Tab-separated table of C-alpha atoms in Angstrom:
chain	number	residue	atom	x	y	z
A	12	UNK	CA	33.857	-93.648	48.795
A	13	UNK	CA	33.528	-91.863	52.146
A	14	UNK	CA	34.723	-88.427	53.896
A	15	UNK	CA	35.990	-88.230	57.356
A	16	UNK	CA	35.911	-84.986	58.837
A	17	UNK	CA	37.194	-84.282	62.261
A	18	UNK	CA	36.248	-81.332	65.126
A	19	UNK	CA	38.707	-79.810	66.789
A	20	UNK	CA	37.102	-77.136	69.195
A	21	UNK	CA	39.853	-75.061	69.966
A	22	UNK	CA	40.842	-71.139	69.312
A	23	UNK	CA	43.389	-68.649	70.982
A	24	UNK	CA	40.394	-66.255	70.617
A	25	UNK	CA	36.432	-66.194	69.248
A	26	UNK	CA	35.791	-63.992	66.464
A	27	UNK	CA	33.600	-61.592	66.309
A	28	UNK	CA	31.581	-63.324	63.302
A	29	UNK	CA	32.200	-67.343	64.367
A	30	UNK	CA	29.186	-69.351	65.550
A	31	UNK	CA	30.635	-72.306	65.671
A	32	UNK	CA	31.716	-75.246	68.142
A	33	UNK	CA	34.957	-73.327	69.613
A	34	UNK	CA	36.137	-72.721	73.268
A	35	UNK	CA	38.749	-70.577	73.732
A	36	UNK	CA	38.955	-71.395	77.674
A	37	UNK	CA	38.942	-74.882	77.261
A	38	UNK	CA	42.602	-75.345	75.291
A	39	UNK	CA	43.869	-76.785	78.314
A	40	UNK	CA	41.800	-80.355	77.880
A	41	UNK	CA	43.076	-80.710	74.541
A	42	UNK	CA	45.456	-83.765	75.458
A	43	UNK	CA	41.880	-85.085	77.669
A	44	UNK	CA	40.099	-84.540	74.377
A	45	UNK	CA	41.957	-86.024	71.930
A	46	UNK	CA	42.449	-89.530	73.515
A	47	UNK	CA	38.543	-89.140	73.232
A	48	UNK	CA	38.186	-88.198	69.262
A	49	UNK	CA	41.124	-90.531	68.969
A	50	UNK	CA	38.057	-93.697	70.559
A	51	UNK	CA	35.222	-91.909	68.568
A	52	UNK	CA	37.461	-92.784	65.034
A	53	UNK	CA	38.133	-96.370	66.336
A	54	UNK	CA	34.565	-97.008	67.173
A	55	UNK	CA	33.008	-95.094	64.353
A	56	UNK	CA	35.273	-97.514	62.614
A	57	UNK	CA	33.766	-100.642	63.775
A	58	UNK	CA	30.434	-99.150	63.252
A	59	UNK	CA	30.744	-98.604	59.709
A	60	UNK	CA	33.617	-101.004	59.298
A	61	UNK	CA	33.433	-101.402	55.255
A	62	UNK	CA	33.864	-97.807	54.947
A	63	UNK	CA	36.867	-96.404	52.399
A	64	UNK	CA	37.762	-93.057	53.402
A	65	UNK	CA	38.873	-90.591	49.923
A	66	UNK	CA	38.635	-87.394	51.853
A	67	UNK	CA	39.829	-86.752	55.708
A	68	UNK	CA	39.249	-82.664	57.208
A	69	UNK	CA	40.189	-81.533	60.107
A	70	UNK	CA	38.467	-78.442	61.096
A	71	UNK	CA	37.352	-76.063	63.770
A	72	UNK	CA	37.834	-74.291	66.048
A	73	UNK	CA	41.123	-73.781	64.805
A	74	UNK	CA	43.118	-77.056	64.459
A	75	UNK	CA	46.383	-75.384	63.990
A	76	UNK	CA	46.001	-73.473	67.573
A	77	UNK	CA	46.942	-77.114	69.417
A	78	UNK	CA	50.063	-78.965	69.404
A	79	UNK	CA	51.047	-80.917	66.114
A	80	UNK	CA	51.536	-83.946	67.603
A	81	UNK	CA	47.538	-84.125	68.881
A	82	UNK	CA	46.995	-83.962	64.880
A	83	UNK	CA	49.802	-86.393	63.543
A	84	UNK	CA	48.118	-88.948	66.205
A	85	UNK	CA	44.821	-88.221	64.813
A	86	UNK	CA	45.947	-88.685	61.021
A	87	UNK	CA	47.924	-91.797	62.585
A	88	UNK	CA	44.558	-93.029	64.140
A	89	UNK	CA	42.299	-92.671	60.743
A	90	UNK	CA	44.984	-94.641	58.741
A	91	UNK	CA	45.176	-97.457	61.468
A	92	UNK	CA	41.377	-97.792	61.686
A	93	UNK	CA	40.107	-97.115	58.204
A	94	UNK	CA	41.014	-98.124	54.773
A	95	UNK	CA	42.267	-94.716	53.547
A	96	UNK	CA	42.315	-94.185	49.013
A	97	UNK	CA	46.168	-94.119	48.542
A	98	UNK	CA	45.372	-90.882	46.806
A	99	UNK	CA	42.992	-89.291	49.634
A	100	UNK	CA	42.594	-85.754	49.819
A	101	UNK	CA	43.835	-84.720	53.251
A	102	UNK	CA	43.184	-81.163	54.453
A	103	UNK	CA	43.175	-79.013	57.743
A	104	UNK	CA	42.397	-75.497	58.758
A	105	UNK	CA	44.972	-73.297	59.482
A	106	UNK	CA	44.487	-69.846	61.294
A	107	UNK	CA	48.427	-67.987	60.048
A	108	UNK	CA	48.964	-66.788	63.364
A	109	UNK	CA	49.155	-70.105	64.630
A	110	UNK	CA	51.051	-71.805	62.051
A	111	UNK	CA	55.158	-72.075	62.100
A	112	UNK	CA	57.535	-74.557	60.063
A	113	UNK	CA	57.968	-77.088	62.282
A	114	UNK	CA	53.929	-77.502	62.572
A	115	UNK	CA	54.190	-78.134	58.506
A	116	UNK	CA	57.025	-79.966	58.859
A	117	UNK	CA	54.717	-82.685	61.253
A	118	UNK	CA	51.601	-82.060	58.749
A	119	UNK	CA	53.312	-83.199	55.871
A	120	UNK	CA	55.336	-86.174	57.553
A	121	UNK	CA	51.642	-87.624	58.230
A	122	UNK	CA	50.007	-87.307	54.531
A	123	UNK	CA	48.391	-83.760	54.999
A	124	UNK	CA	48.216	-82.472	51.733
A	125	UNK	CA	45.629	-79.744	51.384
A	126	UNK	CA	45.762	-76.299	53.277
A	127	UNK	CA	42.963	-74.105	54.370
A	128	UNK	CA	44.029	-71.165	55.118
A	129	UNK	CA	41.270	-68.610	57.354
A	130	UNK	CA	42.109	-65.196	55.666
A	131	UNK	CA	39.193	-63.563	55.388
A	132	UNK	CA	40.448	-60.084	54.593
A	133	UNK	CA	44.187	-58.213	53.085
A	134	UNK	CA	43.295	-55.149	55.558
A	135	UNK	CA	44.621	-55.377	58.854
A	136	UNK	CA	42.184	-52.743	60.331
A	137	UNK	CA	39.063	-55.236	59.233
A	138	UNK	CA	41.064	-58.197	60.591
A	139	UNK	CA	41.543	-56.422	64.434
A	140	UNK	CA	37.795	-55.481	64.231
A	141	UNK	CA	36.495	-59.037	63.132
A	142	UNK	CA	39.340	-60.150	66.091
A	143	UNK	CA	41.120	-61.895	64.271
A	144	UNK	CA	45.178	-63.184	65.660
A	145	UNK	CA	46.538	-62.451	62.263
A	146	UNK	CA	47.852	-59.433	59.793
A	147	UNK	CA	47.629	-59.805	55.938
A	148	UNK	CA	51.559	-59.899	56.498
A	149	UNK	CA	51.174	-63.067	58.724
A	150	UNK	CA	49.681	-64.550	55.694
A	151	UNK	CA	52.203	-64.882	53.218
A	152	UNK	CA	54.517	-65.778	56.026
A	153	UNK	CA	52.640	-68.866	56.046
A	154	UNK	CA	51.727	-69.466	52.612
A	155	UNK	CA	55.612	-68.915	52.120
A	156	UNK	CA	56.107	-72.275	54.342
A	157	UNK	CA	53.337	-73.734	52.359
A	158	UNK	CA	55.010	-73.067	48.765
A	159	UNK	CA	54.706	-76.101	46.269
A	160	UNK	CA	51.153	-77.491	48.255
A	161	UNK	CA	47.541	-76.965	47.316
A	162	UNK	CA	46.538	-74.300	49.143
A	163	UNK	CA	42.930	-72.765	49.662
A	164	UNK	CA	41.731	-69.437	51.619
A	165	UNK	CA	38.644	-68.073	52.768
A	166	UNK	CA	37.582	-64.419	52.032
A	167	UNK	CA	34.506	-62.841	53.942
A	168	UNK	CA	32.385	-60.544	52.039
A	169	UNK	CA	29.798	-58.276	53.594
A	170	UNK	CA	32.101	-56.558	56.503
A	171	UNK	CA	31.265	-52.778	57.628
A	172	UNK	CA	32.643	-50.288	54.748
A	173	UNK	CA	33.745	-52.988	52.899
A	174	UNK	CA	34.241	-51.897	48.868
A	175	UNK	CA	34.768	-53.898	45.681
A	176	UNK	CA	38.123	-52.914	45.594
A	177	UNK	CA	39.326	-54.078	48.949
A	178	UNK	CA	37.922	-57.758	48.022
A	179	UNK	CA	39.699	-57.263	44.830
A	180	UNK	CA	43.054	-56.788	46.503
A	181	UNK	CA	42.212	-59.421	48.666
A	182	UNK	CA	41.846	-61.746	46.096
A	183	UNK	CA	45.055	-60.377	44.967
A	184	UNK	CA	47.022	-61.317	48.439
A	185	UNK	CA	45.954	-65.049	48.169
A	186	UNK	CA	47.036	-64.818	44.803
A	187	UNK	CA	50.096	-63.723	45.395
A	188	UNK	CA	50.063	-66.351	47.927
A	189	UNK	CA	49.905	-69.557	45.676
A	190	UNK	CA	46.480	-70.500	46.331
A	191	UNK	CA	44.669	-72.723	44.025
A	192	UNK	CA	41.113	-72.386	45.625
A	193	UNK	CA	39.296	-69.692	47.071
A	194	UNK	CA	35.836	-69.602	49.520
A	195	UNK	CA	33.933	-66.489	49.362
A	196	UNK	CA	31.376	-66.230	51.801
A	197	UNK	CA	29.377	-63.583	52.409
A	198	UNK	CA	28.850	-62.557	56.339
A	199	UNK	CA	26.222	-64.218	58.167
A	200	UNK	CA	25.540	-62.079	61.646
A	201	UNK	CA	24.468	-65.191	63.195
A	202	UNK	CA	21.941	-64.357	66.732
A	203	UNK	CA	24.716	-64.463	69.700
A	204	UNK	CA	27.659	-63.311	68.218
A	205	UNK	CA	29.096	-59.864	69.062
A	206	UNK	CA	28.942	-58.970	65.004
A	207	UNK	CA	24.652	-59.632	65.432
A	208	UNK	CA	24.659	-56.057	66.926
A	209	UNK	CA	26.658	-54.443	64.467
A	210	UNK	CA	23.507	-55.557	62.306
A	211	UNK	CA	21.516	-54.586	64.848
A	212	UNK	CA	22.745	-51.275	64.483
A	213	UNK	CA	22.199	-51.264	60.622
A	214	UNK	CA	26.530	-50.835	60.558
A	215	UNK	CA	27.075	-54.207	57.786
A	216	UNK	CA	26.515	-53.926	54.591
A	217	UNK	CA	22.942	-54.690	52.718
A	218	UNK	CA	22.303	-57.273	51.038
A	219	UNK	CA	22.597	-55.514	47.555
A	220	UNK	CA	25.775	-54.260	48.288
A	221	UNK	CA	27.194	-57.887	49.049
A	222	UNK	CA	25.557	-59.339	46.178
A	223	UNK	CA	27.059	-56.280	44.247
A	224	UNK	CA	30.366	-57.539	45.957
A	225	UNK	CA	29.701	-61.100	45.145
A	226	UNK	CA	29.263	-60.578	41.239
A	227	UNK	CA	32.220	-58.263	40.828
A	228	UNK	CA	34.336	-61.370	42.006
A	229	UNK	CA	32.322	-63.944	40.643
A	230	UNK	CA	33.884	-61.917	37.180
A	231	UNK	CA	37.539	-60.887	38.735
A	232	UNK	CA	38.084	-64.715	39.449
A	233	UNK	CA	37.080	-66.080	36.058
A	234	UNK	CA	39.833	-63.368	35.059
A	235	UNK	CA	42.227	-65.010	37.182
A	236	UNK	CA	41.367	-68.340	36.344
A	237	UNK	CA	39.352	-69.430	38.774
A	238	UNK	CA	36.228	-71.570	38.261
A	239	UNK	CA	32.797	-70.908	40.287
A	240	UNK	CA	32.015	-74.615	40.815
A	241	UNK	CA	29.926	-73.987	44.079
A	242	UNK	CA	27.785	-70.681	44.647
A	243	UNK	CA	31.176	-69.812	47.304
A	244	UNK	CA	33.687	-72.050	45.993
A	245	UNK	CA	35.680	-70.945	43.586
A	246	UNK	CA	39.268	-73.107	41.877
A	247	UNK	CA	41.628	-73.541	39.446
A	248	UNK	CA	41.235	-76.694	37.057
A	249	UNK	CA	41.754	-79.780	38.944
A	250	UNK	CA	41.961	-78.197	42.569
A	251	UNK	CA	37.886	-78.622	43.651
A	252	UNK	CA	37.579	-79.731	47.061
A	253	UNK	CA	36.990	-83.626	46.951
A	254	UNK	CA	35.589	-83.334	50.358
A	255	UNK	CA	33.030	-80.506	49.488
A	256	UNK	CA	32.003	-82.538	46.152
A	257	UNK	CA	30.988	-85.042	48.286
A	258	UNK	CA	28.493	-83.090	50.870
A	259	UNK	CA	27.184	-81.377	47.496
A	260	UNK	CA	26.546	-84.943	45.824
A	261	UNK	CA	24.984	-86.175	48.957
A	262	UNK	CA	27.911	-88.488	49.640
A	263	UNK	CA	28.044	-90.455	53.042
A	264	UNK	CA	30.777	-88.622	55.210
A	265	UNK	CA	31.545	-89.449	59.445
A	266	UNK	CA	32.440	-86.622	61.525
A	267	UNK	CA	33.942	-87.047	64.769
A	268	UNK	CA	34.584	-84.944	67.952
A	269	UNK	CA	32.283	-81.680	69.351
A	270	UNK	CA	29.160	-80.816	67.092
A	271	UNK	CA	30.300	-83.400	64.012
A	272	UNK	CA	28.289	-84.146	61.734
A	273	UNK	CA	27.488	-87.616	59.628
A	274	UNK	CA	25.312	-89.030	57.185
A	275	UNK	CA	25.731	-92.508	57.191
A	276	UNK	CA	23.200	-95.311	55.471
A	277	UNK	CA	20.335	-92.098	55.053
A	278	UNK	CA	20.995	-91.668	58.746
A	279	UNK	CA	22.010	-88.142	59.733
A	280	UNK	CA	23.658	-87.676	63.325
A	281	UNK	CA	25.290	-84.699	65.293
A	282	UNK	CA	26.922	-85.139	68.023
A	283	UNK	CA	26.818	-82.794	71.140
A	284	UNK	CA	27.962	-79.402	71.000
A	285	UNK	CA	30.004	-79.807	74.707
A	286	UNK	CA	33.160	-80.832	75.366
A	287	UNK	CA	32.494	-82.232	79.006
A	288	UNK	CA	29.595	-83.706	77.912
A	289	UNK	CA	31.504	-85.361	74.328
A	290	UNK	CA	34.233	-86.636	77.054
A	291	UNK	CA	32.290	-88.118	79.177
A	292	UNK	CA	30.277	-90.163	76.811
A	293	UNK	CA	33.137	-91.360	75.013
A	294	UNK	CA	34.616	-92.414	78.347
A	295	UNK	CA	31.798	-94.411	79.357
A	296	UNK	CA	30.971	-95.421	76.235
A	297	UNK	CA	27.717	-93.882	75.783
A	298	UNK	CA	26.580	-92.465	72.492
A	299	UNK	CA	27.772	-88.405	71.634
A	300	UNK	CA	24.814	-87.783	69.589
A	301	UNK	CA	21.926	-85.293	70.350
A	302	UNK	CA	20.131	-85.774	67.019
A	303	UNK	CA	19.988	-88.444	64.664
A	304	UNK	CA	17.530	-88.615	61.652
A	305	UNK	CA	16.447	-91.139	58.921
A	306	UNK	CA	16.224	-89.090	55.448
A	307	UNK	CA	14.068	-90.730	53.188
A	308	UNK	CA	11.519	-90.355	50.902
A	309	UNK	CA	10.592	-86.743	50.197
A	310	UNK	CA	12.964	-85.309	52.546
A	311	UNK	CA	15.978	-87.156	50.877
A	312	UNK	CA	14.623	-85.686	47.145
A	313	UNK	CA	14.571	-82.342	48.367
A	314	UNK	CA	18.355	-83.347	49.782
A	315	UNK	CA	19.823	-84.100	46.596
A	316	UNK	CA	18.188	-81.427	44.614
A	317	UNK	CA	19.011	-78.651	46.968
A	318	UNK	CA	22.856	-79.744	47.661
A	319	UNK	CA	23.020	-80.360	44.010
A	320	UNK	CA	21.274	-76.994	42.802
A	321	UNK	CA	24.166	-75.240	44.868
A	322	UNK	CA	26.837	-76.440	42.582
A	323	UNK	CA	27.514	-74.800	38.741
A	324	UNK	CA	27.054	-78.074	37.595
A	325	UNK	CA	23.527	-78.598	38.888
A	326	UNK	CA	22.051	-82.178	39.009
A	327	UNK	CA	21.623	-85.557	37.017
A	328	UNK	CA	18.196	-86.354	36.187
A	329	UNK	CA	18.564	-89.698	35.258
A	330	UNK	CA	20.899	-90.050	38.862
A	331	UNK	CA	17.789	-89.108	40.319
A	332	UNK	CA	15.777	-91.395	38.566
A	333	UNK	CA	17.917	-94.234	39.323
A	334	UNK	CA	18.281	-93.013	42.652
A	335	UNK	CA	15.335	-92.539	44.118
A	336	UNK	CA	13.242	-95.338	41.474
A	337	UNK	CA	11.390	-91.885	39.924
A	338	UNK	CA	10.616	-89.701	37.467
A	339	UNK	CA	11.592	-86.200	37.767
A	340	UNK	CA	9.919	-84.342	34.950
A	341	UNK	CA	7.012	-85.704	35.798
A	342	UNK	CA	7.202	-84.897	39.731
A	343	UNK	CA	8.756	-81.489	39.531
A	344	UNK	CA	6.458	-80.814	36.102
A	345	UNK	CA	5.112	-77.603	38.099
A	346	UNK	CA	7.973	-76.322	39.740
A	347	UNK	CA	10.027	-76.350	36.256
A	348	UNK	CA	6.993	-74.375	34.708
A	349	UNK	CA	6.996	-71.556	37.501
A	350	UNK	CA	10.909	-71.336	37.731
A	351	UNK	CA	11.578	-71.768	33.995
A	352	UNK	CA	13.104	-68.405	34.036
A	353	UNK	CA	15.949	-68.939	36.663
A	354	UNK	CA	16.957	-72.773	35.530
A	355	UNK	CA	18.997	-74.349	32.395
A	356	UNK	CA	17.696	-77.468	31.431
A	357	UNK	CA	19.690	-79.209	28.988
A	358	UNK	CA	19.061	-82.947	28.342
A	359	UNK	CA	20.163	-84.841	31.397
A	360	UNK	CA	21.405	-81.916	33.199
A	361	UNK	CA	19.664	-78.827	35.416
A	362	UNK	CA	21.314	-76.447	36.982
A	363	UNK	CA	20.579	-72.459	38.618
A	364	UNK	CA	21.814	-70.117	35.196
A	365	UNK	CA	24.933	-69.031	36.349
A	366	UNK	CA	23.291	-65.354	37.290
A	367	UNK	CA	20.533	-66.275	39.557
A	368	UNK	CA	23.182	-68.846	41.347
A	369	UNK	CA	23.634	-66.015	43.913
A	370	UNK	CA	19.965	-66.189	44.881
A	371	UNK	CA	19.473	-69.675	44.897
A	372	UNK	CA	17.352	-70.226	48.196
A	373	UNK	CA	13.845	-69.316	46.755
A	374	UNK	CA	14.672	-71.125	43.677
A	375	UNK	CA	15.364	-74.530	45.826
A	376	UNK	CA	13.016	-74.101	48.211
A	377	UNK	CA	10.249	-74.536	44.796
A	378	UNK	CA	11.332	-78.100	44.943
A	379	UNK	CA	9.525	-78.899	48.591
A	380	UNK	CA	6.594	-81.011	47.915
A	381	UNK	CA	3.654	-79.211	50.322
């Protein structure tokens, strides 16, 4: 089984944290660009033509921002080219001030059946100064036309002034809200984006403070129910992301449209990160990609031990084994000496103990062979 995830570029506005593929000025070639993404999934289909797809996403960008019908024909488009699990998990993005009931209404006629909802924080003075369209108010106005479906949010952790009880209470608002899974991520004050010089200027919080942050809720949602099953990602029995298992477990996915990502047959390929430049290569039938990449050997062992190290869960070691034709213990002999501390080994499983989770990247970077 397969994901599918799909670009759309588009935004009313760029937020102050976002470093991703989005354009507010270029909404305007959204009917131009869709016929495009619309070629990429037929001929993405013919190139891996025995794919079956059990998770589609439509992100961005903010996929909600462009007329429904653009992502009905899209939906429409995946079904007619791919063989799509009669159960597939089907989600898209949703920024709430973007979002009204006749936009559902379309989602829902089409299959979409998992909400993402970009909330990021209850306080509506941290949501004008992160530029965000939306109020905590707008929020429940659209979780209230989402009642009955599974519903997920982000939450941002990290922002200036930003206390453990503000998080808590926004925790509490998506709660209230009816969702079912919850991303925390902590801000990243990526080079570029107009939050890198509140860093600059020493005005975000530290990283003990976050971390602070992050434990707090690691604890208030296990009080609420909510299971960490990713170092962000945090659900309610039986409402994981499908689509996010399968990056973790190193599970072949296409993405299509502006700066996608795949990983196809070891092969990993991203496609260009301009829309005049995805357009016209689609229309003459050229090839999107600026980088594409065989993963094997070493490089695909570190792969599956660092996606897999990022879950609660950990990893296999006899899927490894079978895998990759090896022996583990043996391999990583060293590694498991010098990080003993920090890991739970227990029979065929190894995972990150559930406090060092948090601070996971020196742990997995052990694992690269010098």
């Amino acid at each position: 089984m397969s994901g599918l995830y799909i670009h759309v570029p588009f935004c009313k506005q760029k937020c102050t944290y976002c470093d991703f593929a989005s354009f507010p000025k270029e909404i305007g070639k959204a009917e131009s660009y869709f016929a495009c993404l619309y070629r990429e999934i037929e001929g993405r289909s013919k190139q891996y033509p025995k794919t079956i797809l059990d998770t589609v996403y439509i992100g961005g960008g903010t996929p909600s921002v462009v007329d429904s019908k653009f992502i009905v024909g899209a939906i429409r488009q995946v079904k007619k080219c791919f063989t799509l699990k009669k159960d597939a998990e089907i989600t898209i993005e949703l920024n709430p001030g973007t979002v009204d009931a006749q936009k559902i209404k379309d989602y829902l006629s089409v299959g979409i059946n998992r909400f993402s909802i970009g909330l990021q924080t209850g306080f509506d003075d941290q949501l004008k100064k992160l530029n965000r369209i939306h109020t905590a108010k707008d929020f429940l106005l659209t979780t209230n036309l989402l009642k009955g479906q599974n519903i997920s949010a982000d939450i941002l952790i990290g922002l200036s002034g930003q206390t453990i009880e503000q998080v808590k209470k926004t925790v509490d608002l998506a709660i209230a809200g009816g969702v079912s899974h919850l991303s925390v991520y902590a801000l990243t004050p990526e080079v570029g984006t107009p939050i890198y010089t509140d860093y600059l200027n020493g005005e975000l919080l530290c990283d003990d403070e976050v971390a602070d942050i992050y434990d707090a809720i690691v604890n208030y949602l296990k009080e609420k129910g909510f299971y960490r099953y990713e170092v962000s990602n945090f659900a309610r029995d039986g409402f994981y992301s499908r689509h996010n298992l399968n990056y973790w477990k190193r599970g072949e996915y296409i993405g299509v449209g502006v700066s996608a990502s795949s990983f196809m047959e070891n092969r990993r390929f991203t496609n260009t990160f301009k829309i005049d430049e995805y357009m016209n290569a689609i229309i003459y039938n050229k090839n999107p990609e600026i980088s594409s990449d065989l993963i094997e050997g070493d490089d695909a062992k570190f792969e599956f031990i660092m996606l897999g190290l990022r879950t609660a869960k950990g990893i296999s070691i006899s899927e490894f084994n079978k895998t990759f034709s090896a022996d583990f213990m043996a391999e990583y002999k060293t590694v498991l000496s010098k990080k003993s501390k920090y890991l739970d080994l227990n029979g065929d499983n190894l995972k990150i103990k559930d406090e060092y989770l948090y601070v996971q990247n020196d742990i997995i970077l052990a694992f690269i062979k010098d």
